[in-house]
PDB file of C-alpha atoms in Angstrom:
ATOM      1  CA  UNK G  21      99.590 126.797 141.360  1.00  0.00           C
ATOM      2  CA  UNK G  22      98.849 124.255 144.886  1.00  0.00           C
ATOM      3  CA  UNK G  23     101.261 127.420 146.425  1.00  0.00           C
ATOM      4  CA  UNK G  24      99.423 130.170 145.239  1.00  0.00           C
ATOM      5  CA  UNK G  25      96.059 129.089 146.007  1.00  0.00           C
ATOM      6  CA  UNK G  26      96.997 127.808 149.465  1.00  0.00           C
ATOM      7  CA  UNK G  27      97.995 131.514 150.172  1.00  0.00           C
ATOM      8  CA  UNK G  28      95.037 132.718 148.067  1.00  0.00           C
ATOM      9  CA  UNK G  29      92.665 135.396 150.874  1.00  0.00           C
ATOM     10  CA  UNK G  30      90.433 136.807 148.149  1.00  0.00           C
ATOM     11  CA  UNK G  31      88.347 135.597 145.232  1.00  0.00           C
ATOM     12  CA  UNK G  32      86.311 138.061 142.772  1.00  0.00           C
ATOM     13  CA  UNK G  33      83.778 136.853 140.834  1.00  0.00           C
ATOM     14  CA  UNK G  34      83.679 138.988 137.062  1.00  0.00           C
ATOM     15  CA  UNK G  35      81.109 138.296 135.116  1.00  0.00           C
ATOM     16  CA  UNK G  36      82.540 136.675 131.357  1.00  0.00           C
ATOM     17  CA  UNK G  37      80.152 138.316 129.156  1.00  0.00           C
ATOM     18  CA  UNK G  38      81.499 142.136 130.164  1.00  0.00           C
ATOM     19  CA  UNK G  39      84.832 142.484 128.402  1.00  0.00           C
ATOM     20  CA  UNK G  40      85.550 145.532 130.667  1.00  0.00           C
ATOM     21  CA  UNK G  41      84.613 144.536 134.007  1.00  0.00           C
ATOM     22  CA  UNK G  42      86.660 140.981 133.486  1.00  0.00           C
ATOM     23  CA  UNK G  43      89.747 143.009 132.443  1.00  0.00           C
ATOM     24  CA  UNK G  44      89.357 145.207 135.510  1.00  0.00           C
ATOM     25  CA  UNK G  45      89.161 142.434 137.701  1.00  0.00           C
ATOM     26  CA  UNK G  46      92.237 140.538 135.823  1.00  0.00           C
ATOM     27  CA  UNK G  47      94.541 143.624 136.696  1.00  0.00           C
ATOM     28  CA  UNK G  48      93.470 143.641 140.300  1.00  0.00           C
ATOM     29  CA  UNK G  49      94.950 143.386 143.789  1.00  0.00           C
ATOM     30  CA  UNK G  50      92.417 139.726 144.117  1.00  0.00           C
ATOM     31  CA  UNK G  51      94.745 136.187 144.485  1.00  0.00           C
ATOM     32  CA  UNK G  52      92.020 134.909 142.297  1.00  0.00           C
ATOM     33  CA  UNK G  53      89.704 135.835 139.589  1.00  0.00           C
ATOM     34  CA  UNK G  54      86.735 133.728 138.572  1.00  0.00           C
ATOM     35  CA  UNK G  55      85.059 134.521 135.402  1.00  0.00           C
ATOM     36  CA  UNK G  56      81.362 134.002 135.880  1.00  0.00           C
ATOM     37  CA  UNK G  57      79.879 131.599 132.667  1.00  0.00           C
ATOM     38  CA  UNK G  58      76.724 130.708 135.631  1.00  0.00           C
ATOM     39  CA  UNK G  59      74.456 133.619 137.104  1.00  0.00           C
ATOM     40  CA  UNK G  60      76.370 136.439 135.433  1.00  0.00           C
ATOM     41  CA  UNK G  61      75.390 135.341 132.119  1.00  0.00           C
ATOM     42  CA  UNK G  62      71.693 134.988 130.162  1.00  0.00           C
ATOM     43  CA  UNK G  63      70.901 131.912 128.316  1.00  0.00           C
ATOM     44  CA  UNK G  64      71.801 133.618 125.409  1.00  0.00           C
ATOM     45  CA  UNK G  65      74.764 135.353 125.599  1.00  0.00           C
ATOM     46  CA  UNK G  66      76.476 132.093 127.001  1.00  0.00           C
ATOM     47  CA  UNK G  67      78.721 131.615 123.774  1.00  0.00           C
ATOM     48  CA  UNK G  68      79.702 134.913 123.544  1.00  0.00           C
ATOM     49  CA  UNK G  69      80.816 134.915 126.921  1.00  0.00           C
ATOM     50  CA  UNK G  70      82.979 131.958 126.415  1.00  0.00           C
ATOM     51  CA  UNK G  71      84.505 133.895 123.727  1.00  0.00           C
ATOM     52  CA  UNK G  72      85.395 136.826 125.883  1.00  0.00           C
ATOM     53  CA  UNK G  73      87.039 134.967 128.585  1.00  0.00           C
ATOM     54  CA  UNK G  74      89.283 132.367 125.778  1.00  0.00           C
ATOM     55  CA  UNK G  75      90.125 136.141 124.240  1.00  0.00           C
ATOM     56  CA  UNK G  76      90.497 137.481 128.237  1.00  0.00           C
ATOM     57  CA  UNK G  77      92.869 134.365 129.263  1.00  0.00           C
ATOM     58  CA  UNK G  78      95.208 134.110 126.189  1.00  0.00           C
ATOM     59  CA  UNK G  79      97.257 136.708 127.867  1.00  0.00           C
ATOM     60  CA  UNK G  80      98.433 135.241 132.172  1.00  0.00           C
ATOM     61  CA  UNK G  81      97.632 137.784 135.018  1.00  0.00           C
ATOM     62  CA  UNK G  82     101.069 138.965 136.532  1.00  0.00           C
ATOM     63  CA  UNK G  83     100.103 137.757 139.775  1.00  0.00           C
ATOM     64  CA  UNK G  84      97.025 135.715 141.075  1.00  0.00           C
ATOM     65  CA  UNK G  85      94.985 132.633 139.572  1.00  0.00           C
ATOM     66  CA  UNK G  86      92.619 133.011 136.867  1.00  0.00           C
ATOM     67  CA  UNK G  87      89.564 130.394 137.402  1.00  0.00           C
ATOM     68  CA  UNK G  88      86.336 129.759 135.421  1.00  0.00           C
ATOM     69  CA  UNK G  89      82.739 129.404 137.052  1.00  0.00           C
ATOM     70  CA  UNK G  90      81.061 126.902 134.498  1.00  0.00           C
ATOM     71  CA  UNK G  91      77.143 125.797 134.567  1.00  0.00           C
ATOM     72  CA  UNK G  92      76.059 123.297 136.680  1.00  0.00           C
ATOM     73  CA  UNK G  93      76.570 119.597 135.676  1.00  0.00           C
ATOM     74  CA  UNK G  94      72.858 118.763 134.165  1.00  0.00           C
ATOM     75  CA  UNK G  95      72.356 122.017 132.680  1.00  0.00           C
ATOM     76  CA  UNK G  96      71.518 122.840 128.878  1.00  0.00           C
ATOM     77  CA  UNK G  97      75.030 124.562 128.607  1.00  0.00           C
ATOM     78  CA  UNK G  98      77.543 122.300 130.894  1.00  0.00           C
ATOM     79  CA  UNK G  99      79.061 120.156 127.669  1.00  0.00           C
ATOM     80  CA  UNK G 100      79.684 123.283 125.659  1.00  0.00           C
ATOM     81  CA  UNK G 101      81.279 125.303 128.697  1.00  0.00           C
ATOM     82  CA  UNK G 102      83.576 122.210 129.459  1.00  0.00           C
ATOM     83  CA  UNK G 103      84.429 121.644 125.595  1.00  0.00           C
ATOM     84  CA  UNK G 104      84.517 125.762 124.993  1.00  0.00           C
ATOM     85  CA  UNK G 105      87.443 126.004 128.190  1.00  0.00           C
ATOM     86  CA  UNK G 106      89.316 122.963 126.670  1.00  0.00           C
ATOM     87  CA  UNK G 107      92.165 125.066 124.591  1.00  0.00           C
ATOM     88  CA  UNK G 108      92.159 128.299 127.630  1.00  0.00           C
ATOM     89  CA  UNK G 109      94.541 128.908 129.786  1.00  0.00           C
ATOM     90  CA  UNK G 110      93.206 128.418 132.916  1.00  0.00           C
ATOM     91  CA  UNK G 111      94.227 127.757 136.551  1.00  0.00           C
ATOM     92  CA  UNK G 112      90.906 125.344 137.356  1.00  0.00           C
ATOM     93  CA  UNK G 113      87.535 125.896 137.261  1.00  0.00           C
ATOM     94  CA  UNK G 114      84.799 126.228 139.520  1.00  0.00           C
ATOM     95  CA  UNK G 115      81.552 123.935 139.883  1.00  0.00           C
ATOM     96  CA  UNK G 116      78.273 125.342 141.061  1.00  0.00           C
ATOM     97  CA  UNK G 117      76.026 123.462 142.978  1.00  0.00           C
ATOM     98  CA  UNK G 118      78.825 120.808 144.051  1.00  0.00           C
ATOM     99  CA  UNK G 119      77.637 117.710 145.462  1.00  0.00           C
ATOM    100  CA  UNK G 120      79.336 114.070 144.900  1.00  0.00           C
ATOM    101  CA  UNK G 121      76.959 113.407 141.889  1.00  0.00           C
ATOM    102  CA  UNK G 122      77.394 116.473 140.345  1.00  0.00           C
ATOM    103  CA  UNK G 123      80.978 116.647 140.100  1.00  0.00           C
ATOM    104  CA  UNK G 124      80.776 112.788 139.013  1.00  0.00           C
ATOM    105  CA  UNK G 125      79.978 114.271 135.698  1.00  0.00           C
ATOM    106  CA  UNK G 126      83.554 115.587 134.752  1.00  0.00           C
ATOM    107  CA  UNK G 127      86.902 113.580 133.557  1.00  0.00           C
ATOM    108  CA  UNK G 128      89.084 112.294 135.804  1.00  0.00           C
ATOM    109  CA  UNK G 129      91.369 114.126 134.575  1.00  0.00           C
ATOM    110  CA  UNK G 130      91.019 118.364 133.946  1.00  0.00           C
ATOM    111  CA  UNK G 131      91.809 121.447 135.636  1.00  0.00           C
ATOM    112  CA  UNK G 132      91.764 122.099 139.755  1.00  0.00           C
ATOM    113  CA  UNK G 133      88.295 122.163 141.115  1.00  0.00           C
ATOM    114  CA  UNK G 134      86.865 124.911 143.514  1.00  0.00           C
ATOM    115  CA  UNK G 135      83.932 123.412 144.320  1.00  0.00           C
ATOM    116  CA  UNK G 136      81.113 125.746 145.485  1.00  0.00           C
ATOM    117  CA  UNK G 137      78.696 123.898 147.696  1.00  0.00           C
ATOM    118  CA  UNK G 138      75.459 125.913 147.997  1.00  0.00           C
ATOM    119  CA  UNK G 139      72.869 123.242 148.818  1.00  0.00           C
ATOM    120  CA  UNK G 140      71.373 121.465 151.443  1.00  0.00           C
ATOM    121  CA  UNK G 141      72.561 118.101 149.932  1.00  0.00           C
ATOM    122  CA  UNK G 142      75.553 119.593 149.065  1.00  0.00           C
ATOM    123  CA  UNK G 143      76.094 120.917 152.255  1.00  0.00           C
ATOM    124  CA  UNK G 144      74.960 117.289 153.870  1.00  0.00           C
ATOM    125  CA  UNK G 145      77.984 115.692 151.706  1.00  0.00           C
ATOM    126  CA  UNK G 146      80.326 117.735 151.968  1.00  0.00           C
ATOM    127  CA  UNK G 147      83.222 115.643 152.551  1.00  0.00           C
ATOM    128  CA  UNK G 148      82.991 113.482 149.546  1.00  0.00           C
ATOM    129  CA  UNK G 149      82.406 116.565 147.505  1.00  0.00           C
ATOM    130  CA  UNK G 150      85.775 117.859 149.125  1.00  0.00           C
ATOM    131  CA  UNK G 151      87.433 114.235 148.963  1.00  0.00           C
ATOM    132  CA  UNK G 152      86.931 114.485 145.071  1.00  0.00           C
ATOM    133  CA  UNK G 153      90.462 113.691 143.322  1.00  0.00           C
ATOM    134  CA  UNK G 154      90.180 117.088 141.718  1.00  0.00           C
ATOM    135  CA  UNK G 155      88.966 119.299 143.898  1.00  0.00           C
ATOM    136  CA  UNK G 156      91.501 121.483 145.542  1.00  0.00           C
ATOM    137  CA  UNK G 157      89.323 123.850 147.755  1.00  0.00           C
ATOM    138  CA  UNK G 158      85.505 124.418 148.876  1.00  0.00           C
ATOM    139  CA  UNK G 159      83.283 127.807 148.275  1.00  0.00           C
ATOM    140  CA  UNK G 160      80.492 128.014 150.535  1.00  0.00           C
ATOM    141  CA  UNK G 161      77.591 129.630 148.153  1.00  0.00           C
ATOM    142  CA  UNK G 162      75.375 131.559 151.128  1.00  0.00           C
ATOM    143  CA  UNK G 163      72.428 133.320 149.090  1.00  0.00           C
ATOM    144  CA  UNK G 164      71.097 130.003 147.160  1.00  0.00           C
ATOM    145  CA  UNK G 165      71.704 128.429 150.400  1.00  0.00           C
ATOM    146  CA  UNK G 166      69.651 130.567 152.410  1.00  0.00           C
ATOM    147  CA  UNK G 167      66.877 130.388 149.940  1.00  0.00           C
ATOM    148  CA  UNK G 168      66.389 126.885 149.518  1.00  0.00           C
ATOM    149  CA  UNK G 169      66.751 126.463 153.318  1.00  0.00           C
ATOM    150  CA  UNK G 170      63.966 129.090 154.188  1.00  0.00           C
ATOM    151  CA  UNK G 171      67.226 130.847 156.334  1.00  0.00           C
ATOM    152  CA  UNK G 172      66.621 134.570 157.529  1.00  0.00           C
ATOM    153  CA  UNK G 173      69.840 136.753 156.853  1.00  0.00           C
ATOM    154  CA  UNK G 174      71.201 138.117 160.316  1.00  0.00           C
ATOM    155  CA  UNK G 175      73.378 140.907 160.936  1.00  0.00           C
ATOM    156  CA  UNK G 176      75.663 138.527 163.329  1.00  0.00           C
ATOM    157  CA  UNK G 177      75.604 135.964 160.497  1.00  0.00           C
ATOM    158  CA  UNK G 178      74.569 132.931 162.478  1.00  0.00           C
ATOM    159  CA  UNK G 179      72.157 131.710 160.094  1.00  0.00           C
ATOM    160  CA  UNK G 180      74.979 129.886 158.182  1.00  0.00           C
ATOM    161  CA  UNK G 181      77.303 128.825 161.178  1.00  0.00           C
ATOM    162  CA  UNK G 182      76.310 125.109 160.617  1.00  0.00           C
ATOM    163  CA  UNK G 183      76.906 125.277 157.160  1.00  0.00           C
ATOM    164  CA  UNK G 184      80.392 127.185 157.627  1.00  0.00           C
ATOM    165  CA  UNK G 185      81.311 125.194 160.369  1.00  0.00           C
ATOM    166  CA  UNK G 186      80.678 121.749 158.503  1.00  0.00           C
ATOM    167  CA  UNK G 187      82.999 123.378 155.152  1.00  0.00           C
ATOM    168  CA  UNK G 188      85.829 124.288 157.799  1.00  0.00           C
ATOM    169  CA  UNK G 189      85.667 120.454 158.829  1.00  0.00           C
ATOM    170  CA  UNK G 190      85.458 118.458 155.285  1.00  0.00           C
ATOM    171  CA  UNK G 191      88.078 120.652 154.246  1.00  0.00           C
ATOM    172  CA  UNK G 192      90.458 119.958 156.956  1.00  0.00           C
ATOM    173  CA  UNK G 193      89.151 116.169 156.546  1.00  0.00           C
ATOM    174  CA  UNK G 194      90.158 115.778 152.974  1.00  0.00           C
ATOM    175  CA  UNK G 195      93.578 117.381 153.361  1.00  0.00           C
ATOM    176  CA  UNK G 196      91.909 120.548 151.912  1.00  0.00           C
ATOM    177  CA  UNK G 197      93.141 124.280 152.330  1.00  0.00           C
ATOM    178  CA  UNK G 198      90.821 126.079 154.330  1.00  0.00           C
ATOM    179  CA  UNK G 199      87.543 126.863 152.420  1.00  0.00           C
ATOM    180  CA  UNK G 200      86.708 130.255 150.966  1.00  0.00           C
ATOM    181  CA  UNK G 201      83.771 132.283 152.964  1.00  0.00           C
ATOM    182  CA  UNK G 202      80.173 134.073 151.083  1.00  0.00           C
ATOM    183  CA  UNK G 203      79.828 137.113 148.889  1.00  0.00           C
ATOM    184  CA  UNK G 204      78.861 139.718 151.513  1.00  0.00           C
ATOM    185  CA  UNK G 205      76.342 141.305 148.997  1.00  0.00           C
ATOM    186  CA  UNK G 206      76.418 145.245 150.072  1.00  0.00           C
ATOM    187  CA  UNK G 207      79.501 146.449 148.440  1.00  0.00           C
ATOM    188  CA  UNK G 208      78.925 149.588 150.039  1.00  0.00           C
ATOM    189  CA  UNK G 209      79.208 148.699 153.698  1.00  0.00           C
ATOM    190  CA  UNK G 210      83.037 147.806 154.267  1.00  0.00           C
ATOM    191  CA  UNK G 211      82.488 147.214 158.210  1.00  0.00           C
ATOM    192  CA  UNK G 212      79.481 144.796 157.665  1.00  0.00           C
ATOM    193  CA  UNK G 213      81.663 142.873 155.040  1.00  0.00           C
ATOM    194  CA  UNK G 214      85.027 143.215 157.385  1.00  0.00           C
ATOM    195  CA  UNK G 215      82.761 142.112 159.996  1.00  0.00           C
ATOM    196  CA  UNK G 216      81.657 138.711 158.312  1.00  0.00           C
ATOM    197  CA  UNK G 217      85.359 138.299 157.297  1.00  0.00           C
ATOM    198  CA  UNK G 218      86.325 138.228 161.007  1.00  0.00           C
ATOM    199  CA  UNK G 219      83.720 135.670 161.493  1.00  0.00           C
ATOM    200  CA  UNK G 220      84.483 133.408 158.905  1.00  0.00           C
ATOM    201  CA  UNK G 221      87.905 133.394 159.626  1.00  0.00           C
ATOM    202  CA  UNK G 222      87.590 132.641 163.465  1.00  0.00           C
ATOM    203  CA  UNK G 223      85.701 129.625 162.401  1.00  0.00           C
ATOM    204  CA  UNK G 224      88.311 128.728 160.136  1.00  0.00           C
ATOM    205  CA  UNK G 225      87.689 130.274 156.562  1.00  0.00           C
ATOM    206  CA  UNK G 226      91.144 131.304 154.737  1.00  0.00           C
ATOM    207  CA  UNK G 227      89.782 133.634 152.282  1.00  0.00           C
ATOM    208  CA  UNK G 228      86.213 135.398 151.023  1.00  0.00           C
ATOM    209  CA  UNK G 229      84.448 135.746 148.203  1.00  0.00           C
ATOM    210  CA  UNK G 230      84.216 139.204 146.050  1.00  0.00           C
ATOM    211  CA  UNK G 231      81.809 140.613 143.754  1.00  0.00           C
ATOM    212  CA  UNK G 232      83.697 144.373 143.329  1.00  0.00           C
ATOM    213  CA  UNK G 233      87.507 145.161 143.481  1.00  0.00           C
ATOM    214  CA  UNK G 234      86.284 147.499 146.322  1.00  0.00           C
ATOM    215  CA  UNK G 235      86.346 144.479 148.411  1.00  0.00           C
ATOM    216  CA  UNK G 236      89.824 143.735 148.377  1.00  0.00           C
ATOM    217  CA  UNK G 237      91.406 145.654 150.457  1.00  0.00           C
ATOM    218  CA  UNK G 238      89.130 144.042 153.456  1.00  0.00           C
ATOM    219  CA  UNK G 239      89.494 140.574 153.164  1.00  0.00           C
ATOM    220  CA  UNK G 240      92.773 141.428 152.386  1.00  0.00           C
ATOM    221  CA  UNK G 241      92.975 142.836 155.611  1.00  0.00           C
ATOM    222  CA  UNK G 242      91.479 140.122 157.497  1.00  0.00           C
ATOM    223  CA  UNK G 243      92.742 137.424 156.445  1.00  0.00           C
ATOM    224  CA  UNK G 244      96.653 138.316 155.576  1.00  0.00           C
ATOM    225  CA  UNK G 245      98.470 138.444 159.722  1.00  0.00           C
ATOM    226  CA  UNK G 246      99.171 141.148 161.344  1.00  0.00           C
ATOM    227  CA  UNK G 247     102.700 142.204 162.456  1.00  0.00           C
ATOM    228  CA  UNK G 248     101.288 141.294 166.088  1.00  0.00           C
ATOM    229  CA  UNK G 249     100.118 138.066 164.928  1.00  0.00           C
ATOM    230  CA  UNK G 250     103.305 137.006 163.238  1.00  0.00           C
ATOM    231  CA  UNK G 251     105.655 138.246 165.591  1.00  0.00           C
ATOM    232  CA  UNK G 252     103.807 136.678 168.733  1.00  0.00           C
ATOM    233  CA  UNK G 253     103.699 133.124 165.821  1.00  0.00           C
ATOM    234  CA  UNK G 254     107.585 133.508 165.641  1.00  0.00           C
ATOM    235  CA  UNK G 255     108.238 133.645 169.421  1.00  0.00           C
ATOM    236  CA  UNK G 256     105.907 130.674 169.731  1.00  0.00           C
ATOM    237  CA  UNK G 257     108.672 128.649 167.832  1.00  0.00           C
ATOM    238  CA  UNK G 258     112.122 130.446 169.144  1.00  0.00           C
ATOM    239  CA  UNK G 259     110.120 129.438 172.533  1.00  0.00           C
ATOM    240  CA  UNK G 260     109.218 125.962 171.401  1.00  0.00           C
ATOM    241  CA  UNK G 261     112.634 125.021 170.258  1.00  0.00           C
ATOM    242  CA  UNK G 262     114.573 126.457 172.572  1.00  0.00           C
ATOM    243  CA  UNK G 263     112.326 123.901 174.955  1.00  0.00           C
ATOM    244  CA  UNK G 264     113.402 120.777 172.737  1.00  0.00           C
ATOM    245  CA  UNK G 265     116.866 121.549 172.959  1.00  0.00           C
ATOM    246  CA  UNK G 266     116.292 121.171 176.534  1.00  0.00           C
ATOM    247  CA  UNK G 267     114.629 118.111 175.777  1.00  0.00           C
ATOM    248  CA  UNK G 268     111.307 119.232 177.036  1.00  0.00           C
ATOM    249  CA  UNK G 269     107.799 118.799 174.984  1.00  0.00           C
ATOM    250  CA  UNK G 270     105.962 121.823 176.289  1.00  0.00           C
ATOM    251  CA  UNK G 271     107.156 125.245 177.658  1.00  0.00           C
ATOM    252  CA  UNK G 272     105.386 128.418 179.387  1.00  0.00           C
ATOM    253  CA  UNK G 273     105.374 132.139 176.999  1.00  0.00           C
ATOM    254  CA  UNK G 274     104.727 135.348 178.961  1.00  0.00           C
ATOM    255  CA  UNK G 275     102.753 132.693 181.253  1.00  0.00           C
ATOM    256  CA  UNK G 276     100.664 130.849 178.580  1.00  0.00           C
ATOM    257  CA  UNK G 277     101.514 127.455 177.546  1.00  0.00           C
ATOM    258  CA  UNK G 278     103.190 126.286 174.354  1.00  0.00           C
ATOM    259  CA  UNK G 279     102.569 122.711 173.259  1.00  0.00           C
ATOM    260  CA  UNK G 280     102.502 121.037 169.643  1.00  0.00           C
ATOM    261  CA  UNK G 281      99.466 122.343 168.796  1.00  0.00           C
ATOM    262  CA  UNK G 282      99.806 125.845 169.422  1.00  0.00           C
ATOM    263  CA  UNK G 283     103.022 125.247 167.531  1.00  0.00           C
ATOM    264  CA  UNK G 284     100.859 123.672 164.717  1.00  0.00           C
ATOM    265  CA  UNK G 285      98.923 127.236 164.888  1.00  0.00           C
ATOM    266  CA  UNK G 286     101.980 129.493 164.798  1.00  0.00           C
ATOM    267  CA  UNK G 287     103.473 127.875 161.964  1.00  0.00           C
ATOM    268  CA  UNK G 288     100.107 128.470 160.556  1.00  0.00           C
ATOM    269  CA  UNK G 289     100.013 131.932 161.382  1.00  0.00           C
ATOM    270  CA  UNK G 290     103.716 132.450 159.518  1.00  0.00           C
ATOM    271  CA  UNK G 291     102.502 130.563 156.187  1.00  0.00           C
ATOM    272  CA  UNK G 292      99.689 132.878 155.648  1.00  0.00           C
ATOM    273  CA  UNK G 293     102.369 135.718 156.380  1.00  0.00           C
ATOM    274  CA  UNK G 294     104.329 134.480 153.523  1.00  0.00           C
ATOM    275  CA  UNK G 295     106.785 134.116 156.465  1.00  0.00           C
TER     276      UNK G 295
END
């Protein structure tokens, strides 16, 4: 599993109650599925959703993770979701509205934890959330963010660099894969969403957040290497070790400079390749 999420680019959110649309999303292209037991699902329909996914689960996904958003720690339907997901197969879970406290509320032992942090507080502690003994990756939440913040939504997507930036850094912190990047709502407008992929992952993001298998293909895209990428990563390290041989520390590439930490990058660069 620590492999396959560490490569994980995408994550699509299915809602648990809709039998279809959670099958659909189970036989996708995404490296991992979250059913949605949270904002997906009314008050009362909560049981029969946890129904659906047990009944969705029993059979594994041929490739990808399979994850469960529960309710939020100190809601009316937390216990039951946690004591419903006992007997599933499931990869981990995934707690909204992560902060230290919050996540205080599970075992010590259970299923990987994707925590999604989509509060100011949770924001503010961030690296304890992330430092959490079962937490293997962050989700920054950007819509109940922006709402509780008062934050206007911009095209360049600025509003939430603070709040991206500070994920990138508790992740990297507490020995974290990088975190996963915001639903871009309008699944109609691939450039806009491609666009906020390319922005998440310059500042450091390793995969996105889905609400429609039409979304795929561009984070995909974005985050998976290109043959440029990996082939320019691969000379990096011919370059680099041909240097130690030598017994030199640093060497010059078509003019630029290779040290250890643009080594650190390429071999980067070649993991997320699969290379």
């Amino acid at each position: 599993m620590t492999f396959a999420l560490e490569a994980a680019r995408s994550l699509l959110f299915a809602p648990g109650k809709d039998e279809r649309k959670l099958a659909k999303a189970l036989a996708s292209e995404a490296d991992l599925v979250v059913a949605d037991l949270e904002d997906a699902v009314p008050p009362g329909e909560k049981e029969l959703a946890r129904a659906t996914i047990a009944a969705a689960f029993a059979t594994r996904r041929s490739r990808g993770l399979s994850f469960v958003r529960i309710n939020a720690p100190g809601t009316p339907w937390f216990a039951d979701d946690v004591a419903a997901l006992s007997g599933v197969a499931l990869d981990g879970i995934m707690v909204p509205k992560a902060t230290p406290s919050a996540l205080g509320a599970l075992d010590e032992d259970g299923p990987p934890v994707i925590a999604l942090i989509e509060t100011a507080a949770g924001v503010r502690d961030a690296y304890e959330t992330a430092a959490h003994p079962r937490v293997v990756a962050l989700m920054l939440g950007g819509a109940d963010l922006a709402a509780e913040a008062n934050l206007e939504l911009r095209a360049d997507g600025q509003e939430l660099l603070h709040a991206r930036s500070v994920l990138v850094f508790a992740s990297i912190a507490a020995g974290l894969r990088p975190p996963f990047d915001v639903v871009h709502l309008d699944v109609r407008d691939d450039a806009a969403q491609e666009a906020e992929a390319r922005l998440a992952r310059s500042l450091g993001f390793g995969g996105k957040a889905c609400v429609h298998p039409a979304q795929l293909a561009g984070v995909h895209r974005v985050f998976t290497p290109t043959e440029e990428e990996t082939a320019h990563a691969s000379a990096v390290l011919a370059a680099f070790d041909d240097a130690q041989r030598r017994g030199e520390s640093v060497v010059l590439l078509n003019g630029k400079l290779v040290d250890p930490p643009i080594v650190a990058s390429a071999r980067t660069t070649l993991a997320r390749a699969g290379g």
